[in-house]
């Protein structure tokens, strides 16, 4: 901070008065921080998450400076701080998570706080992340249409089916169907 004082004499029609002006110029400014993209995002659990910031502080002459900034990320769910999911990015201005780190059906608030290390002043920006439920993907091996004779066994293999929220195949029993004969109602349609 720099303090200035100036004394000035003002006269109006032979009447003079001395006025003292004092002011302080602050050599600090609040950092500007913006989370790039939408402030509310919907993702699936199997998606990666990457949040990028644009942060700077005004320097002498009006230029913006990105030096001497410290980034701190925090994650909240249900108004509680969530521990154990730090950013996987080496860039302090980027918060990155690989897939399957966030819980399906949860809403997270991810905040970046940027501290100007010269002044000790900080500013923050927050993004809301809604983790939506994925699908159960059914996959039956083989051709789509099959013809079987009466008394023939038909086996269906669904072992390639998977749950998008788990990121792994789902263990389903192999289904075995025995077609014995058409029902009376099916015979009437022929």
Tab-separated table of C-alpha atoms in Angstrom:
chain	number	residue	atom	x	y	z
A	1	UNK	CA	0.000	0.000	0.000
A	2	UNK	CA	1.173	3.510	-0.771
A	3	UNK	CA	-0.216	6.524	1.097
A	4	UNK	CA	-0.354	9.980	-0.442
A	5	UNK	CA	-1.144	13.385	1.058
A	6	UNK	CA	-1.647	16.633	-0.712
A	7	UNK	CA	-2.374	20.010	0.774
A	8	UNK	CA	-4.074	22.599	-1.376
A	9	UNK	CA	-5.193	26.144	-0.721
A	10	UNK	CA	-8.478	27.116	-2.297
A	11	UNK	CA	-9.655	30.704	-2.536
A	12	UNK	CA	-13.047	32.016	-3.480
A	13	UNK	CA	-13.376	35.839	-3.584
A	14	UNK	CA	-10.648	36.801	-1.181
A	15	UNK	CA	-11.561	34.000	1.208
A	16	UNK	CA	-9.015	31.203	1.365
A	17	UNK	CA	-9.121	27.835	2.972
A	18	UNK	CA	-6.568	25.048	3.145
A	19	UNK	CA	-7.769	21.599	2.187
A	20	UNK	CA	-5.871	18.409	2.976
A	21	UNK	CA	-6.405	15.445	0.645
A	22	UNK	CA	-5.242	11.994	1.705
A	23	UNK	CA	-5.574	8.724	-0.165
A	24	UNK	CA	-4.111	5.262	-0.207
A	25	UNK	CA	-3.342	3.301	-3.356
A	26	UNK	CA	-3.746	-0.395	-2.816
A	27	UNK	CA	-1.187	-2.480	-4.620
A	28	UNK	CA	-3.483	-5.503	-4.523
A	29	UNK	CA	-6.362	-6.578	-6.674
A	30	UNK	CA	-8.755	-9.486	-6.400
A	31	UNK	CA	-7.899	-12.349	-8.749
A	32	UNK	CA	-10.281	-12.988	-11.611
A	33	UNK	CA	-11.249	-16.672	-11.817
A	34	UNK	CA	-13.679	-18.328	-14.216
A	35	UNK	CA	-14.529	-21.993	-14.609
A	36	UNK	CA	-14.664	-22.571	-18.358
A	37	UNK	CA	-17.909	-23.988	-19.794
A	38	UNK	CA	-21.325	-24.327	-18.250
A	39	UNK	CA	-21.771	-23.726	-14.493
A	40	UNK	CA	-23.977	-26.870	-14.387
A	41	UNK	CA	-23.011	-30.113	-16.104
A	42	UNK	CA	-24.588	-33.543	-16.529
A	43	UNK	CA	-22.248	-36.499	-16.948
A	44	UNK	CA	-22.408	-40.286	-16.717
A	45	UNK	CA	-20.307	-42.229	-14.241
A	46	UNK	CA	-18.352	-43.805	-17.110
A	47	UNK	CA	-17.330	-40.340	-18.457
A	48	UNK	CA	-14.104	-38.599	-17.526
A	49	UNK	CA	-14.498	-35.154	-15.965
A	50	UNK	CA	-12.253	-32.229	-16.843
A	51	UNK	CA	-12.809	-28.709	-15.495
A	52	UNK	CA	-10.546	-25.892	-16.691
A	53	UNK	CA	-10.106	-22.431	-15.216
A	54	UNK	CA	-9.035	-19.072	-16.517
A	55	UNK	CA	-7.453	-17.103	-13.668
A	56	UNK	CA	-5.337	-13.970	-13.517
A	57	UNK	CA	-4.678	-10.864	-11.465
A	58	UNK	CA	-4.342	-7.290	-12.739
A	59	UNK	CA	-0.730	-6.115	-12.666
A	60	UNK	CA	0.801	-2.666	-13.057
A	61	UNK	CA	-0.171	-0.989	-16.294
A	62	UNK	CA	-3.432	-2.946	-16.481
A	63	UNK	CA	-1.945	-6.151	-17.892
A	64	UNK	CA	-3.240	-9.478	-16.592
A	65	UNK	CA	-0.749	-11.793	-14.895
A	66	UNK	CA	-1.101	-15.526	-14.265
A	67	UNK	CA	2.045	-15.738	-12.121
A	68	UNK	CA	2.075	-16.215	-8.342
A	69	UNK	CA	-1.377	-17.813	-8.295
A	70	UNK	CA	-2.117	-20.814	-6.096
A	71	UNK	CA	-5.048	-23.124	-6.957
A	72	UNK	CA	-7.024	-25.128	-4.406
A	73	UNK	CA	-9.825	-27.501	-5.450
A	74	UNK	CA	-12.615	-28.744	-3.184
A	75	UNK	CA	-15.478	-31.160	-3.816
A	76	UNK	CA	-18.794	-31.195	-1.916
A	77	UNK	CA	-21.729	-33.618	-2.016
A	78	UNK	CA	-24.798	-33.004	0.168
A	79	UNK	CA	-23.017	-29.920	1.607
A	80	UNK	CA	-20.222	-32.133	2.949
A	81	UNK	CA	-16.607	-31.995	1.777
A	82	UNK	CA	-15.670	-35.178	-0.077
A	83	UNK	CA	-12.128	-36.411	0.558
A	84	UNK	CA	-10.190	-38.878	-1.539
A	85	UNK	CA	-10.908	-37.651	-5.070
A	86	UNK	CA	-8.015	-35.289	-5.887
A	87	UNK	CA	-7.428	-34.016	-9.396
A	88	UNK	CA	-5.452	-36.341	-11.655
A	89	UNK	CA	-4.102	-33.407	-13.686
A	90	UNK	CA	-0.563	-32.043	-13.360
A	91	UNK	CA	-1.872	-28.578	-14.309
A	92	UNK	CA	-3.083	-26.791	-11.137
A	93	UNK	CA	-5.678	-24.878	-13.190
A	94	UNK	CA	-7.337	-28.123	-14.353
A	95	UNK	CA	-9.419	-30.558	-12.279
A	96	UNK	CA	-9.501	-33.975	-13.947
A	97	UNK	CA	-11.045	-37.267	-12.844
A	98	UNK	CA	-11.039	-40.561	-14.691
A	99	UNK	CA	-14.262	-42.483	-15.100
A	100	UNK	CA	-16.036	-44.257	-12.216
A	101	UNK	CA	-14.732	-41.866	-9.499
A	102	UNK	CA	-18.098	-40.163	-8.839
A	103	UNK	CA	-21.304	-41.832	-7.614
A	104	UNK	CA	-24.336	-42.277	-9.850
A	105	UNK	CA	-27.341	-40.201	-8.777
A	106	UNK	CA	-25.202	-37.685	-6.867
A	107	UNK	CA	-24.782	-33.946	-7.375
A	108	UNK	CA	-21.312	-32.546	-6.709
A	109	UNK	CA	-20.200	-28.933	-6.315
A	110	UNK	CA	-16.585	-28.531	-7.388
A	111	UNK	CA	-14.936	-25.250	-6.402
A	112	UNK	CA	-11.598	-23.774	-7.381
A	113	UNK	CA	-10.144	-21.074	-5.135
A	114	UNK	CA	-7.337	-18.989	-6.612
A	115	UNK	CA	-5.017	-17.170	-4.198
A	116	UNK	CA	-2.815	-14.262	-5.284
A	117	UNK	CA	0.322	-15.125	-3.293
A	118	UNK	CA	1.546	-11.523	-3.467
A	119	UNK	CA	-1.521	-9.974	-1.818
A	120	UNK	CA	-3.082	-12.909	0.049
A	121	UNK	CA	-6.439	-12.173	-1.626
A	122	UNK	CA	-8.418	-15.013	-3.203
A	123	UNK	CA	-11.473	-15.578	-5.395
A	124	UNK	CA	-13.497	-18.709	-6.212
A	125	UNK	CA	-15.638	-20.267	-8.920
A	126	UNK	CA	-17.960	-23.294	-8.560
A	127	UNK	CA	-19.438	-25.792	-11.023
A	128	UNK	CA	-22.351	-28.163	-10.326
A	129	UNK	CA	-21.853	-31.723	-11.641
A	130	UNK	CA	-24.857	-34.084	-11.804
A	131	UNK	CA	-23.897	-37.757	-12.260
A	132	UNK	CA	-26.663	-39.499	-14.212
A	133	UNK	CA	-27.382	-43.248	-14.298
A	134	UNK	CA	-26.094	-45.184	-17.285
A	135	UNK	CA	-27.843	-48.092	-18.956
A	136	UNK	CA	-27.731	-51.843	-18.681
A	137	UNK	CA	-26.566	-52.930	-22.127
A	138	UNK	CA	-27.960	-56.331	-23.125
A	139	UNK	CA	-26.033	-58.301	-25.712
A	140	UNK	CA	-27.154	-61.735	-26.926
A	141	UNK	CA	-24.433	-63.651	-28.815
A	142	UNK	CA	-25.164	-65.082	-32.232
A	143	UNK	CA	-27.614	-64.213	-34.963
A	144	UNK	CA	-30.753	-62.176	-34.250
A	145	UNK	CA	-33.330	-64.648	-35.610
A	146	UNK	CA	-33.315	-68.350	-34.826
A	147	UNK	CA	-35.543	-71.197	-35.897
A	148	UNK	CA	-35.933	-74.191	-33.615
A	149	UNK	CA	-37.857	-77.393	-34.001
A	150	UNK	CA	-40.237	-78.768	-31.408
A	151	UNK	CA	-38.224	-80.497	-28.706
A	152	UNK	CA	-35.005	-78.687	-29.628
A	153	UNK	CA	-33.094	-76.815	-26.906
A	154	UNK	CA	-32.235	-73.151	-27.456
A	155	UNK	CA	-29.439	-71.609	-25.383
A	156	UNK	CA	-28.978	-67.849	-25.201
A	157	UNK	CA	-25.584	-66.373	-24.249
A	158	UNK	CA	-25.816	-62.909	-22.647
A	159	UNK	CA	-22.305	-62.955	-21.168
A	160	UNK	CA	-21.299	-59.819	-23.114
A	161	UNK	CA	-23.992	-57.722	-21.398
A	162	UNK	CA	-22.732	-54.970	-19.116
A	163	UNK	CA	-23.748	-52.189	-16.745
A	164	UNK	CA	-22.431	-48.766	-17.826
A	165	UNK	CA	-22.330	-47.605	-14.182
A	166	UNK	CA	-20.073	-50.495	-13.141
A	167	UNK	CA	-17.832	-50.559	-16.189
A	168	UNK	CA	-17.808	-54.337	-16.218
A	169	UNK	CA	-19.738	-57.243	-17.602
A	170	UNK	CA	-22.767	-58.442	-15.701
A	171	UNK	CA	-22.920	-62.102	-14.744
A	172	UNK	CA	-26.199	-63.428	-16.090
A	173	UNK	CA	-27.256	-67.064	-16.110
A	174	UNK	CA	-27.328	-68.765	-19.498
A	175	UNK	CA	-30.948	-69.191	-20.443
A	176	UNK	CA	-32.043	-72.534	-21.765
A	177	UNK	CA	-35.448	-72.792	-23.444
A	178	UNK	CA	-37.152	-76.016	-24.500
A	179	UNK	CA	-39.813	-75.534	-27.143
A	180	UNK	CA	-42.260	-78.394	-26.786
A	181	UNK	CA	-45.223	-77.627	-29.037
A	182	UNK	CA	-47.340	-74.708	-30.133
A	183	UNK	CA	-50.107	-73.682	-27.755
A	184	UNK	CA	-53.711	-74.219	-28.885
A	185	UNK	CA	-54.043	-70.460	-29.457
A	186	UNK	CA	-50.883	-70.444	-31.656
A	187	UNK	CA	-52.306	-73.369	-33.685
A	188	UNK	CA	-55.497	-71.400	-34.395
A	189	UNK	CA	-53.464	-68.502	-35.897
A	190	UNK	CA	-51.874	-70.840	-38.497
